[in-house]
Coordinates of C-alpha atoms and ligand atoms in Angstrom, one line a residue:
X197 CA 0.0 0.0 0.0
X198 CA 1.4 3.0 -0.8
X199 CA 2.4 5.4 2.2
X200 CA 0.2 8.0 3.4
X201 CA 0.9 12.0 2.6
X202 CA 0.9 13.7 6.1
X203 CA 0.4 17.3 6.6
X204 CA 3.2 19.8 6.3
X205 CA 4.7 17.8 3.6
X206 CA 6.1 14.7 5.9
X207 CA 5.4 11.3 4.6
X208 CA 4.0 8.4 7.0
X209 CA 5.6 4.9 7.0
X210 CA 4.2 2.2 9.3
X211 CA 7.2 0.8 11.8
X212 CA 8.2 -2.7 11.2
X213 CA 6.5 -5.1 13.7
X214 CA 9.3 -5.7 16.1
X215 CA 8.8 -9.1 17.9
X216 CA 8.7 -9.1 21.6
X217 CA 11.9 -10.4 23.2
X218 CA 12.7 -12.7 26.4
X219 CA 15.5 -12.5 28.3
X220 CA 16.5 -15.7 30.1
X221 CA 19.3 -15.4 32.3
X222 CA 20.9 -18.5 34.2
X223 CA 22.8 -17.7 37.1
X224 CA 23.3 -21.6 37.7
X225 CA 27.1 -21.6 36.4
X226 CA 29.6 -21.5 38.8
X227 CA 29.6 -17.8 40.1
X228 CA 28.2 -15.4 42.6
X229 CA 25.5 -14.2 40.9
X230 CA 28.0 -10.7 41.0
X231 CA 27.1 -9.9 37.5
X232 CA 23.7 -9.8 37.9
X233 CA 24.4 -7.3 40.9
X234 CA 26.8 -5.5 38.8
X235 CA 24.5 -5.0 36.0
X236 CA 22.1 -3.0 38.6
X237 CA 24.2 -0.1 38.6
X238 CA 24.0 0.6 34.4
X239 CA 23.4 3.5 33.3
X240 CA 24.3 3.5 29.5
X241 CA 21.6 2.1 29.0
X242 CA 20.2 0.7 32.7
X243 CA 17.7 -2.2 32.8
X244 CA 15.1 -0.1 33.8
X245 CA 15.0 2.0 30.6
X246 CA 15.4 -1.5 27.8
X247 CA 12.4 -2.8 30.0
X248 CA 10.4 0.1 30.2
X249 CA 11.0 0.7 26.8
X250 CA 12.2 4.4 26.9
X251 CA 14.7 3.8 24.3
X252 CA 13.4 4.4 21.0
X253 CA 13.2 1.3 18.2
X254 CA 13.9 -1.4 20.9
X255 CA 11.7 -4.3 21.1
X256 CA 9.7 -4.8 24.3
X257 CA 11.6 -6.6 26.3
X258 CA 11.0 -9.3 29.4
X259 CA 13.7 -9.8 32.1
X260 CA 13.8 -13.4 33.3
X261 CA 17.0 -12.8 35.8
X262 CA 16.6 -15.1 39.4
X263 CA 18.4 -12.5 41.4
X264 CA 15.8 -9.8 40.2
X265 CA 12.5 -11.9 39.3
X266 CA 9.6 -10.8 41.7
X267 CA 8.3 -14.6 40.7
X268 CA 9.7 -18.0 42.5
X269 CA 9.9 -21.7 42.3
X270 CA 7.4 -23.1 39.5
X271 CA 6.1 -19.3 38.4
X272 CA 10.1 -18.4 37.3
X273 CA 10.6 -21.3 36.7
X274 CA 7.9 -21.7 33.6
X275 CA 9.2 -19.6 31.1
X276 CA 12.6 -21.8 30.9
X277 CA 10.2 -24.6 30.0
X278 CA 8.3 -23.0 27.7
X279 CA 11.6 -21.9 25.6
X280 CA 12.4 -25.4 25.8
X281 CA 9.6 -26.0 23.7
X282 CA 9.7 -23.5 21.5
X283 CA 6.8 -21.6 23.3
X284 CA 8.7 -18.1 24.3
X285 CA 10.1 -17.1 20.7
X286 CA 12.3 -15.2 20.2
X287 CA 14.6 -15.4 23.3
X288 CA 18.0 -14.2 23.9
X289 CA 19.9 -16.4 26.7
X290 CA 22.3 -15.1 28.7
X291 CA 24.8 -17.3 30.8
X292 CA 26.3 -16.6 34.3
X293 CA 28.9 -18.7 35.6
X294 CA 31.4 -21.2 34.7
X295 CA 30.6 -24.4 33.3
X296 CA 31.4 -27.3 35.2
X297 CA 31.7 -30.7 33.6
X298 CA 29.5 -32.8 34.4
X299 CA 31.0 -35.7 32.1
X300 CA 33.6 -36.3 34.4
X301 CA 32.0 -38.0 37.3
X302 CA 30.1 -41.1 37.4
X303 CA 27.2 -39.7 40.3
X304 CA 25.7 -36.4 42.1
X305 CA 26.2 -32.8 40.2
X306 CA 28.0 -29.4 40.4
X307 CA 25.4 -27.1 39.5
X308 CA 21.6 -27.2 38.7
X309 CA 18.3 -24.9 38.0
X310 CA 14.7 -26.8 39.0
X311 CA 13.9 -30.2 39.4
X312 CA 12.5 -32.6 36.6
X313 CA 9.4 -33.5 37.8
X314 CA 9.4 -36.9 36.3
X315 CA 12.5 -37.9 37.9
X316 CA 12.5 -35.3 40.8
X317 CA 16.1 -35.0 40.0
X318 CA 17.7 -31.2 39.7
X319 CA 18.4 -30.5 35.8
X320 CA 21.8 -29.7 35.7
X321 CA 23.2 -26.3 34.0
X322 CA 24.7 -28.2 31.4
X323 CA 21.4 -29.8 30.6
X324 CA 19.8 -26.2 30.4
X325 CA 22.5 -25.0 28.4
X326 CA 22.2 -28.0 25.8
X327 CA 18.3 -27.4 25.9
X328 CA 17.9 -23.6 25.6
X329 CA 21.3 -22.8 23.3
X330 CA 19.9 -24.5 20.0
X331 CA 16.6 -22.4 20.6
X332 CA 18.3 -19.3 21.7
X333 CA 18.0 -16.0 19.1
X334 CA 21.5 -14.8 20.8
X335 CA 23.6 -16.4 23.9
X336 CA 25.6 -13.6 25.8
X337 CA 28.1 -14.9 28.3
X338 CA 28.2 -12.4 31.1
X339 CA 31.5 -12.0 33.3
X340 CA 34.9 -13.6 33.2
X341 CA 33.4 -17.6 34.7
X342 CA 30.7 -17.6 32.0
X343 CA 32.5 -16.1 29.0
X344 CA 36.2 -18.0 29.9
X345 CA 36.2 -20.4 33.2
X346 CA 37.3 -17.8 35.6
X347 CA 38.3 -18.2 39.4
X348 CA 36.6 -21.4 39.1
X349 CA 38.2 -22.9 36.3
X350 CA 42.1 -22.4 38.1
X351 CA 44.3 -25.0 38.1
X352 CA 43.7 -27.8 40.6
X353 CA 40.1 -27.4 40.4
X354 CA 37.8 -30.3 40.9
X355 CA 34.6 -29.2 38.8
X356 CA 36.4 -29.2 35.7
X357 CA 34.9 -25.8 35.1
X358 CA 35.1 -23.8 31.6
X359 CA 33.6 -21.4 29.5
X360 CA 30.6 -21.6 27.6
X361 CA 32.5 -21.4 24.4
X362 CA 34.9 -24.4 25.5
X363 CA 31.2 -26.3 26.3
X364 CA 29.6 -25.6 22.9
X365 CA 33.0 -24.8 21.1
X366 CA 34.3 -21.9 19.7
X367 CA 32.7 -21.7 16.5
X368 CA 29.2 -22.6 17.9
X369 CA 26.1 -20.5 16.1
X370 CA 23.0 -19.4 17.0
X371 CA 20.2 -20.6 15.0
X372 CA 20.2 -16.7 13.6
X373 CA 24.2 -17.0 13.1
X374 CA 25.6 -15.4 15.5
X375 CA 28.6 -16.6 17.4
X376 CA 28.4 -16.5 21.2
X377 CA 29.1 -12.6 22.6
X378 CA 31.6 -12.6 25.1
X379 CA 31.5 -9.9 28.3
X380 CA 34.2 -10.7 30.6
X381 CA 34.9 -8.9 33.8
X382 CA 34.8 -9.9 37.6
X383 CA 32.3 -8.9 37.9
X384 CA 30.9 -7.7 34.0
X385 CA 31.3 -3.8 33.7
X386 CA 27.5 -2.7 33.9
X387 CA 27.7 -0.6 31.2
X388 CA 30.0 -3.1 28.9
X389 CA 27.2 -5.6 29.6
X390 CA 23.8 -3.1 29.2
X391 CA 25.6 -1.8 25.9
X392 CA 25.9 -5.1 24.1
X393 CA 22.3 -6.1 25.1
X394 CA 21.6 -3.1 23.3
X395 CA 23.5 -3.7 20.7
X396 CA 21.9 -7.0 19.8
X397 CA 18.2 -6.1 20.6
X398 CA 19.0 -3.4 17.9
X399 CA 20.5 -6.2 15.7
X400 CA 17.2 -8.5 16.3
X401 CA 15.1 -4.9 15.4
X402 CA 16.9 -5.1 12.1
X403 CA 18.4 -1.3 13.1
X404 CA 22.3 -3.1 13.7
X405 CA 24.9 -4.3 11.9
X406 CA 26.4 -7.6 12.8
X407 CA 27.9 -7.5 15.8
X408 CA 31.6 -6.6 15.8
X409 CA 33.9 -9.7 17.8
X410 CA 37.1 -10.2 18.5
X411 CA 39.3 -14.0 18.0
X412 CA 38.0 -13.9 21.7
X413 CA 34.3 -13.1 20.9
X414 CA 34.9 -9.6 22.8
X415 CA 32.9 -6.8 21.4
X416 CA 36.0 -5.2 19.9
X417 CA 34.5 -1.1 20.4
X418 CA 35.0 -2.7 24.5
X419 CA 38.0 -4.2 24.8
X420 CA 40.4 -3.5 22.0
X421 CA 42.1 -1.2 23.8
X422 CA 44.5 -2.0 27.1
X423 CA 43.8 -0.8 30.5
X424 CA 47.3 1.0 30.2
X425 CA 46.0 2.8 27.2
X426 CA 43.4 4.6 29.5
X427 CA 44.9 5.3 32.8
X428 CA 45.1 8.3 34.4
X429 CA 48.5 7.4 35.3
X430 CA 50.0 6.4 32.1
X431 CA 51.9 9.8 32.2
X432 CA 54.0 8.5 35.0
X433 CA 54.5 5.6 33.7
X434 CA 56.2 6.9 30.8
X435 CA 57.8 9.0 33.2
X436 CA 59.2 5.9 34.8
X437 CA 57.2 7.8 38.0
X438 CA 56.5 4.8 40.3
X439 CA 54.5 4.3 43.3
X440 CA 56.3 2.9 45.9
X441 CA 53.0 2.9 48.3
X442 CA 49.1 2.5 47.6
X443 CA 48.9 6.1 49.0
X444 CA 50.9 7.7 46.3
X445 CA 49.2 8.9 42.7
X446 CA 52.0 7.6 40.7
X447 CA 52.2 4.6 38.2
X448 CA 51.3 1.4 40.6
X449 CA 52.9 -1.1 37.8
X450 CA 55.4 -1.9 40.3
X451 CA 52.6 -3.1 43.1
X452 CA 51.7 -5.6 40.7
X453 CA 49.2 -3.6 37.8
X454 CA 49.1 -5.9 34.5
X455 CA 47.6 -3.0 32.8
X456 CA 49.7 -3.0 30.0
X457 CA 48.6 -6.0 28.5
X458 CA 45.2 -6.7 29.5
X459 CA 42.2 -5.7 27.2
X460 CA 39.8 -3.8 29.2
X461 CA 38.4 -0.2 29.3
X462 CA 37.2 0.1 33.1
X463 CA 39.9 3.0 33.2
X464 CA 38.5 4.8 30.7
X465 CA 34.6 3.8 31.3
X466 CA 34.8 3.7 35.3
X467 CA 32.7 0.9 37.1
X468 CA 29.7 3.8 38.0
X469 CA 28.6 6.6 36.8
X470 CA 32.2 7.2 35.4
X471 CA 33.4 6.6 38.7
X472 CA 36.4 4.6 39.3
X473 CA 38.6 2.2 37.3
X474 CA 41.0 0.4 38.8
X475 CA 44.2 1.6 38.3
X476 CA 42.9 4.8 38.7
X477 CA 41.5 4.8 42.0
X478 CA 44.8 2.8 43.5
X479 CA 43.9 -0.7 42.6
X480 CA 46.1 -2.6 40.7
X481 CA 45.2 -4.2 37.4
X482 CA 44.5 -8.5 37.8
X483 CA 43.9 -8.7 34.6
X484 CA 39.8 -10.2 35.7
X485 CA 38.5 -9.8 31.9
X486 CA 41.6 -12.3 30.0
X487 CA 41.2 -15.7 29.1
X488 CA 44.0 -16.7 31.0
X489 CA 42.9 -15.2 34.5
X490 CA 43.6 -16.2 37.0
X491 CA 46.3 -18.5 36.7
X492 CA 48.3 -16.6 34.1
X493 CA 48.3 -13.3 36.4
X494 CA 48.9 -15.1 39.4
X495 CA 50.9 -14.3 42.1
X496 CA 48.6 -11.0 42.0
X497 CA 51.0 -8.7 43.9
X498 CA 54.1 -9.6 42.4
X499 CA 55.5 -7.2 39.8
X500 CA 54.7 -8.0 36.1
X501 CA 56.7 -8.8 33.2
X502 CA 58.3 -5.9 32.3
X503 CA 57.7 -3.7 35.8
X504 CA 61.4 -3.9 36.4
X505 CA 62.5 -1.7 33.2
X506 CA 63.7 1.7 34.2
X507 CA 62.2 4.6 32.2
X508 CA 65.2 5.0 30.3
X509 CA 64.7 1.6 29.3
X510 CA 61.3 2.5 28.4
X511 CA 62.4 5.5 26.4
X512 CA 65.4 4.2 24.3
X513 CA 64.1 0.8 23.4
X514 CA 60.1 1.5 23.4
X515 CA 60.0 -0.9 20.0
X516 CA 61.1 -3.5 21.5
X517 CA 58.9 -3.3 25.0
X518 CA 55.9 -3.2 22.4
X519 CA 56.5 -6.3 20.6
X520 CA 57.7 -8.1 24.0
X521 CA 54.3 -6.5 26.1
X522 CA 52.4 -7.8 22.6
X523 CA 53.8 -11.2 23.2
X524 CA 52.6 -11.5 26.7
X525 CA 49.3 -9.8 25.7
X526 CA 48.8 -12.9 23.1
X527 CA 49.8 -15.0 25.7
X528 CA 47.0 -13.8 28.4
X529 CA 44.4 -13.6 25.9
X530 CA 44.7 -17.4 25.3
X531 CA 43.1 -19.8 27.9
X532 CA 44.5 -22.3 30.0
X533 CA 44.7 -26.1 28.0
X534 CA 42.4 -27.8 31.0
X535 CA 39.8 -25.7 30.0
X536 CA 37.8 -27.9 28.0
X537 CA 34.8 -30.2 28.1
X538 CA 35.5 -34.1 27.3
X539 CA 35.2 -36.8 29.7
X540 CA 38.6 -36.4 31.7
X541 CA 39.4 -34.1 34.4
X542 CA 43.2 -32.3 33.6
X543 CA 42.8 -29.4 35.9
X544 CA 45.6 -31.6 37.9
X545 CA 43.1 -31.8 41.0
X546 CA 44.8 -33.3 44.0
X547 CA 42.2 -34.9 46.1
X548 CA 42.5 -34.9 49.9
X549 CA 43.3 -37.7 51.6
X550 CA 41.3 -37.6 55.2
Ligands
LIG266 S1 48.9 2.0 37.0 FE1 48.9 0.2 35.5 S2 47.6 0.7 33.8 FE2 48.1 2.7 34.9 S3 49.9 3.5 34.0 FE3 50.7 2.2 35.6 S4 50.9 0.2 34.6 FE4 49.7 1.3 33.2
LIG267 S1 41.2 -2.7 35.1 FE1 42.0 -4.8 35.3 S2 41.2 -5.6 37.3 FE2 40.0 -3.7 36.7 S3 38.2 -4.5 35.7 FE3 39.7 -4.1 34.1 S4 40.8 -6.1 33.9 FE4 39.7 -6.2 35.8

């Protein structure tokens, strides 16, 4: 039908019908449900204003979060089931927590949401996962357990605990194509984590662009950058101005900040209102949002590779420090190898003798 003349000139144009869209959020993984706490304080944009629907072109949208339902037990619990069978389309699911492997023990389980009710046994989170993922529109990972294994998945751990992408693998698609969306952080940045929501509710209005990811399925507009690159005190630094106290507002790279090669923009973003940021409020940089936290950062307090170099060093062979903080940055961004899923347990887990 051809559109309608409106007065002063302007020509109507009926919107697109934009689906309604579910949110289902497990907070079953390994975690403490911190991300969903976190993701209280966004601002840009918060949850209030996507579920209110104050943001122009958005789909309405329905929060199914446990930490923030007002609904319990079987009335939460129902909309899981009815995505399971293909009764709560479109949904996007997003994940919190690290996976544990279930496949490596022969009875009991590490982590579960409701209970069958024909077998009265709990279904386990990787049961959810391998239910809802296949129907899921988009799967977000949120925080540094659910995206890459996090404090969970260390060495020596018993669970056998990884990320999502180790469970469904790394090339793993949603039935609409898109690879899972990584948020790392411990916990998520609220903002970093509201944002990509956005991002791919726009995507599902038809108003986005494929999503941008990085080789680590980072949005790369969040986290191509290193904390170092936006510190407030990456002037000292090149300074070679260093804190030798907590107290002191100098370059804290020597109290243990991995800044300089860790991908993360909480420096530049702040964790609240633009408030904070690590580094720039006195806390060193532990590198929370790599792949290879927390084992490859670990002893935290220690000095990182490369704190020792004087600022002359710095100065006269700065080539050089890039490639070599490049190295290390490729190195942090890659997981540790017992992160996977498989029947066997090589986390190198010691049980106790009692
Ligand atoms: S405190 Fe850390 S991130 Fe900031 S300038 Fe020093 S090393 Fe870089
Ligand atoms: S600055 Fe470092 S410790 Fe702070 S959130 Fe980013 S990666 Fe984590």
């Amino acid at each position: 039908m051809p559109a309608k003349a409106a007065p002063y000139g302007r020509v109507t144009q009926k919107a697109p019908a934009v689906p309604e869209v579910h949110i289902l959020w497990i907070t079953a993984g390994l975690g403490c449900d911190g991300d969903s706490v976190s993701v209280t304080a966004a601002m840009q944009p918060s949850i209030e204003d996507v579920l209110l629907g104050a943001i122009p072109g958005l789909p309405k949208v329905h929060l199914h979060n446990p930490v923030l339902a007002y609904e319990v037990g079987d009335d939460f619990m129902k909309y899981f089931y009815m995505a399971e069978e293909g009764n709560l389309e479109p949904f996007v699911l997003v994940v919190e927590g690290s996976i544990p492997n279930e496949r490596i023990k022969k009875e009991g389980y590490w982590a579960a949401l409701g209970t069958n009710p024909n077998t009265g046994q709990p279904i386990t989170t990787n049961e959810w996962i391998d239910r809802l993922a296949p129907k899921a529109l988009a799967v977000i990972c949120a925080g540094t357990c659910a995206t890459y294994g996090g404090i969970h998945a260390m060495e020596g751990n018993p669970t056998g605990a990884m990320g999502l992408a180790d469970y469904l693998g790394w090339d793993w698609k949603s039935k609409a194509g898109l690879p899972i969306v990584n948020v790392p952080g411990c916990p998520v940045q609220p903002d970093n984590f509201m944002e990509t929501v956005l991002y791919l509710l726009y995507q599902v209005a038809g108003l986005a662009p494929m999503i941008p990811l990085d080789d680590q399925l980072r949005p790369t507009w969040l986290f191509g950058n290193t904390v170092h690159e936006g510190c407030d005190r990456a002037g000292y630094y090149e300074s070679g101005d260093f804190a030798t106290s907590y107290s002191s507002p100098k370059c804290i790279v020597k109290l243990g900040c991995w800044g300089p090669v860790v991908n993360c923009n909480v420096p530049k973003r702040g964790w609240m209102a633009g408030i904070g940021g690590c580094p720039n409020v006195g806390g060193i940089c532990i590198g929370c949002t790599m792949p290879g936290f927390p084992d490859k950062f670990m002893p935290f307090m220690d000095e990182p590779p490369g704190a020792k170099l004087s600022s002359t060093a710095i100065g006269a062979y700065g080539m050089a420090i890039r490639n070599l903080r490049n190295m290390t940055n490729r190195t942090v961004n890659k997981e540790p190898k017992w992160r996977h899923s498989g029947t066997k347990l090589t986390t190198g887990y010691q049980p106790r003798a009692y």
